[in-house]
XYZ file of C-alpha atoms in Angstrom:
369
model
C -144.774 50.100 -45.538
C -141.531 51.040 -45.740
C -139.045 51.115 -49.264
C -136.379 48.354 -48.845
C -133.389 50.482 -47.934
C -130.511 50.686 -50.089
C -126.685 48.996 -49.254
C -124.696 51.757 -49.271
C -121.906 52.603 -51.614
C -118.695 50.538 -50.745
C -116.678 53.103 -49.579
C -113.593 54.910 -51.838
C -110.407 54.013 -52.261
C -108.909 50.445 -50.721
C -108.227 47.932 -53.524
C -112.231 46.991 -54.471
C -112.125 50.374 -56.328
C -109.076 49.674 -57.897
C -109.158 48.907 -61.047
C -108.141 45.620 -61.988
C -107.548 44.865 -65.743
C -103.975 46.105 -66.825
C -103.148 48.769 -69.154
C -102.586 46.862 -72.570
C -98.258 47.362 -72.320
C -98.307 46.051 -69.246
C -100.060 42.650 -70.158
C -96.802 40.706 -72.380
C -95.042 40.808 -68.342
C -94.802 37.399 -67.630
C -92.496 35.211 -65.622
C -91.045 35.464 -61.784
C -87.307 36.381 -61.545
C -84.923 36.653 -58.942
C -81.994 39.363 -59.012
C -78.234 36.512 -57.918
C -77.089 38.844 -55.466
C -73.078 38.165 -55.281
C -70.098 40.676 -53.591
C -66.734 39.517 -53.934
C -66.985 36.337 -54.841
C -70.341 34.831 -53.310
C -73.327 34.244 -54.090
C -75.975 35.761 -50.301
C -77.619 32.774 -49.156
C -81.275 34.593 -49.821
C -80.303 35.069 -53.687
C -81.082 31.050 -53.088
C -83.879 30.888 -50.472
C -85.687 33.301 -53.400
C -85.417 31.293 -56.055
C -87.303 28.933 -53.801
C -89.953 30.989 -53.028
C -89.788 32.437 -56.914
C -90.641 28.923 -58.046
C -93.249 28.740 -56.054
C -94.877 31.752 -56.965
C -94.174 30.462 -61.257
C -95.522 27.378 -60.272
C -98.884 28.765 -58.941
C -99.092 31.633 -62.386
C -97.409 28.856 -64.719
C -94.521 30.679 -65.824
C -90.758 29.918 -65.784
C -88.764 30.886 -63.259
C -85.648 33.520 -64.347
C -81.892 34.596 -62.369
C -80.873 37.186 -63.059
C -76.710 37.109 -62.859
C -75.052 40.709 -63.308
C -71.499 40.850 -62.815
C -67.903 40.692 -64.522
C -67.203 38.341 -66.796
C -65.903 35.077 -65.304
C -66.010 31.983 -62.731
C -67.794 33.772 -59.935
C -70.486 34.464 -62.773
C -70.399 31.439 -64.315
C -70.593 29.435 -61.187
C -73.407 32.462 -59.853
C -75.685 30.868 -63.709
C -75.020 26.925 -62.763
C -75.959 27.422 -59.221
C -79.577 29.035 -59.787
C -80.195 26.327 -61.944
C -79.789 23.671 -58.669
C -81.854 25.920 -56.887
C -85.358 25.975 -59.143
C -83.784 28.311 -62.443
C -85.775 27.202 -65.602
C -83.386 30.384 -67.052
C -80.553 32.673 -66.160
C -80.134 36.419 -67.147
C -76.833 37.333 -67.482
C -74.688 40.426 -67.997
C -71.697 41.010 -67.188
C -69.402 43.160 -68.330
C -65.814 44.708 -66.304
C -68.206 48.047 -65.617
C -70.264 45.598 -63.046
C -67.059 43.848 -60.947
C -68.252 45.809 -58.264
C -71.761 46.859 -57.517
C -72.322 50.678 -58.244
C -76.005 51.915 -57.666
C -75.714 53.498 -61.338
C -74.325 50.597 -63.224
C -76.032 47.609 -62.070
C -79.475 49.332 -61.994
C -78.932 50.640 -65.419
C -78.318 47.059 -66.521
C -81.868 45.556 -64.089
C -83.275 48.590 -65.443
C -82.884 47.511 -68.949
C -82.938 43.516 -68.851
C -87.146 44.520 -67.179
C -87.791 46.887 -70.256
C -86.145 44.371 -72.788
C -87.409 41.336 -71.445
C -90.448 41.753 -69.146
C -90.997 40.101 -66.393
C -93.836 40.510 -64.367
C -92.632 39.504 -60.883
C -88.520 40.786 -59.996
C -87.706 39.695 -56.112
C -84.729 40.473 -54.416
C -82.959 39.812 -51.507
C -82.942 42.775 -48.391
C -79.737 43.280 -48.007
C -77.889 46.398 -47.695
C -77.219 46.094 -51.707
C -80.524 44.930 -52.672
C -82.379 47.892 -51.126
C -79.848 49.754 -52.281
C -80.467 48.333 -55.534
C -84.722 47.874 -55.474
C -85.821 50.689 -54.639
C -83.679 52.563 -57.756
C -84.716 49.935 -59.672
C -88.562 50.759 -58.638
C -87.764 54.256 -58.874
C -86.615 54.306 -61.875
C -89.365 52.414 -63.958
C -92.342 53.960 -61.811
C -93.110 50.554 -60.609
C -94.505 49.446 -56.444
C -92.099 47.796 -54.745
C -93.032 46.337 -51.676
C -89.569 46.299 -48.954
C -88.478 43.252 -46.348
C -92.007 41.082 -47.107
C -92.624 38.501 -44.890
C -94.778 35.960 -47.081
C -95.283 36.102 -51.146
C -98.260 34.704 -52.385
C -100.338 34.676 -56.381
C -103.965 36.488 -55.495
C -106.433 34.920 -57.589
C -106.692 37.351 -60.140
C -102.788 36.922 -60.765
C -101.474 39.253 -58.741
C -98.245 39.709 -56.254
C -99.409 39.523 -53.094
C -96.554 40.528 -50.677
C -97.352 40.564 -46.406
C -95.060 43.122 -44.281
C -95.576 44.602 -41.263
C -96.456 47.738 -40.541
C -97.607 50.290 -37.640
C -93.951 49.918 -35.849
C -94.417 45.420 -35.966
C -98.369 45.671 -34.418
C -100.005 45.300 -37.592
C -99.230 42.871 -40.988
C -100.587 44.406 -44.104
C -100.521 42.476 -47.597
C -99.921 44.661 -50.452
C -100.588 44.717 -54.089
C -98.628 46.596 -57.131
C -102.149 46.142 -59.433
C -101.530 48.522 -62.286
C -97.839 48.190 -62.955
C -95.539 45.882 -64.063
C -92.913 44.789 -62.667
C -94.370 43.911 -58.629
C -91.623 44.163 -56.590
C -90.766 42.963 -53.361
C -87.704 42.727 -51.586
C -87.296 39.606 -48.777
C -84.994 39.761 -45.505
C -82.721 37.329 -45.510
C -84.196 33.304 -43.531
C -87.499 35.119 -44.114
C -87.987 31.870 -46.647
C -86.535 28.585 -46.093
C -83.524 27.612 -48.162
C -84.506 25.380 -51.026
C -82.935 21.737 -51.129
C -80.562 22.113 -53.544
C -80.321 19.410 -56.659
C -77.295 18.680 -59.294
C -79.251 20.044 -62.473
C -76.634 20.492 -65.553
C -76.854 24.223 -67.462
C -79.584 25.410 -68.669
C -81.011 28.336 -70.748
C -79.033 31.104 -71.029
C -80.154 34.389 -72.477
C -76.819 36.674 -72.441
C -77.914 41.110 -72.454
C -75.266 43.592 -73.166
C -75.062 46.234 -70.537
C -75.866 49.325 -72.123
C -73.356 52.526 -70.230
C -69.925 52.232 -70.152
C -67.180 52.999 -67.415
C -66.828 56.830 -68.679
C -71.196 56.964 -67.705
C -70.273 56.118 -64.165
C -69.996 58.620 -61.709
C -68.903 56.644 -58.828
C -65.558 55.235 -58.610
C -64.136 52.104 -56.630
C -60.635 52.989 -55.184
C -60.820 50.347 -52.595
C -62.375 47.903 -50.309
C -62.679 47.764 -46.922
C -64.477 44.947 -45.018
C -66.744 45.946 -42.228
C -64.749 45.236 -39.058
C -68.439 44.270 -37.393
C -69.387 42.455 -39.926
C -67.903 38.970 -38.437
C -69.969 39.975 -35.094
C -72.665 38.548 -34.720
C -74.364 35.136 -36.666
C -77.364 35.406 -35.862
C -78.662 35.045 -39.176
C -77.519 31.969 -39.772
C -77.346 30.580 -36.258
C -78.721 26.793 -35.174
C -78.585 28.053 -31.317
C -79.795 31.527 -30.236
C -80.822 32.388 -26.703
C -82.008 36.121 -26.464
C -83.626 38.237 -23.082
C -85.771 40.998 -23.524
C -87.080 44.196 -21.039
C -88.411 40.915 -18.447
C -84.202 40.522 -17.286
C -84.906 44.187 -15.783
C -81.530 45.280 -15.415
C -78.495 45.280 -18.046
C -76.427 43.179 -16.067
C -79.472 40.545 -16.374
C -78.446 40.439 -19.889
C -74.921 38.340 -18.609
C -77.106 35.415 -17.151
C -78.710 35.070 -21.679
C -75.183 35.697 -22.833
C -73.902 32.844 -20.437
C -75.892 30.377 -21.417
C -75.156 31.540 -25.897
C -71.516 30.675 -24.166
C -72.652 27.212 -22.443
C -74.617 26.281 -25.601
C -72.034 26.933 -28.078
C -74.877 29.231 -29.255
C -75.231 32.709 -30.159
C -77.968 35.495 -27.666
C -79.898 38.185 -29.036
C -82.171 40.202 -28.318
C -85.769 42.700 -28.431
C -86.192 45.869 -29.963
C -86.242 48.044 -26.592
C -83.018 46.403 -25.371
C -81.104 48.331 -28.276
C -83.280 50.847 -27.538
C -81.957 51.480 -24.488
C -78.310 51.108 -25.253
C -77.960 47.764 -22.952
C -76.802 45.976 -26.665
C -75.901 46.849 -29.884
C -78.113 46.870 -32.616
C -75.863 43.665 -34.603
C -77.645 41.527 -31.753
C -81.877 43.186 -32.434
C -83.998 40.075 -33.556
C -87.053 40.813 -35.336
C -88.782 42.973 -37.836
C -85.926 45.368 -36.984
C -83.247 43.483 -36.894
C -82.638 40.190 -37.911
C -85.012 37.134 -38.673
C -83.511 33.700 -37.337
C -84.296 30.433 -38.380
C -82.304 27.973 -35.990
C -83.364 24.666 -35.233
C -84.024 26.267 -31.275
C -84.669 28.854 -30.224
C -84.677 30.578 -25.848
C -86.049 33.467 -25.825
C -86.088 35.038 -21.839
C -87.990 37.458 -20.924
C -89.444 38.191 -24.327
C -93.108 39.612 -24.235
C -93.081 38.469 -28.198
C -94.739 41.851 -30.288
C -95.151 40.585 -33.575
C -92.204 42.635 -35.388
C -90.008 40.437 -32.837
C -92.642 37.474 -33.812
C -91.681 37.945 -37.561
C -88.288 38.008 -36.582
C -88.557 34.101 -35.176
C -91.758 32.014 -36.600
C -88.689 30.505 -38.559
C -87.470 28.420 -35.520
C -87.551 24.632 -35.177
C -88.131 25.202 -31.985
C -89.519 27.838 -29.781
C -88.560 28.313 -26.184
C -90.224 30.747 -24.109
C -89.576 31.889 -20.888
C -91.886 34.552 -18.944
C -93.465 35.439 -16.384
C -96.575 36.810 -17.707
C -98.542 33.764 -18.811
C -101.034 36.085 -21.287
C -97.786 37.142 -22.804
C -97.937 37.021 -26.477
C -95.142 34.986 -27.067
C -96.810 31.874 -25.930
C -99.385 32.037 -28.622
C -96.591 30.760 -30.809
C -93.964 29.475 -28.689
C -93.899 25.360 -28.988
C -92.857 25.344 -25.078
C -93.984 27.708 -22.938
C -91.812 28.413 -18.588
C -94.568 30.318 -17.175
C -91.627 31.345 -14.546
C -88.603 34.054 -13.070
C -86.209 33.916 -16.081
C -83.332 35.602 -13.915
C -83.328 32.464 -11.957
C -83.860 30.064 -14.942
C -81.335 30.835 -16.649
C -78.481 30.128 -14.082
C -80.417 26.687 -13.848
C -79.919 25.972 -17.436
C -76.259 26.884 -17.868
C -75.784 24.925 -15.259
C -77.050 22.128 -16.649
C -75.667 22.798 -20.055
C -72.143 23.159 -19.150
C -72.450 19.611 -17.636
C -73.416 18.037 -19.937
C -71.580 19.447 -23.494
C -68.179 19.697 -24.416
C -66.729 23.102 -24.681
C -67.528 22.089 -28.745
C -70.676 21.195 -27.940
C -72.439 23.577 -30.694
C -72.636 20.466 -33.170
C -74.388 18.003 -30.696
C -77.374 20.601 -29.927
C -77.535 21.541 -33.874
C -77.421 18.042 -35.444
């Protein structure tokens, strides 16, 4: 009779072989922080979306949720602090200084890293905007900690570690990333990935003011002038209530005009899948998906789009997804609420005519209601 075989040893590497015990100096790190992004007097909506996500993480961990407001002294900072409590903050950290009037990486990184080193949060969330991405990378590098960029889902593991999920391999797979042995655990999330929490009127709570540790002479970058991007208001996909999009199933750039026509008839925004941008049919500001815009409309109509993972993560927050495709086995039918197996080139003109007849020129509010 043969001896029982010894089970094979687990493969080296991977999370199973990573030491979960935090180094002693990181055990004091507690609470969840959200960076409140504000520029030119306006708070970016992604900050409030992250407050909703941060509230859930803080409640699971049994810790406090803090808003972090950095900027020049004045009404904008005071307003952002007050609003943060209406979106669930337990307290707010404020660094207010004239040096922080305009975003500059050196000044904001100095403010954030000093705050972290002083008050020690275990989780720090930022919006994956142009500003947020620039700041998050610099802060994570300075603090020598991990950063999961463009996360599509945030959760807390059984051992209290932040589990940040994001697409990888060109959007073909989803992976969950952990920062086990370093603090803070950092993640960025793109606008509209997380739902907007309900605003509840509340009085201002605890506010901790922190002095900026640098002066203007320490900052190499100087702001000479501010010139708005002339295309910045061209596409409002992320916050549109109704979106119509087209993919390679349309066959030609000429046929994409059918998508535009339907969008005009419905008072909607229009977009496209990644291959159309790569082929030069549509400009990149209209791309929907992991490498484009994330949307959460009340109605999303996808014509001739197969529905790869990288597109799915950009649209699955929509209330109602209507998919039109000739391939009944297209992946988009796995997550669409309504699937129509037909040629979009034939159906889109019929839909455009029907909506044009039923809706007035000011119909977008009707569609969104």
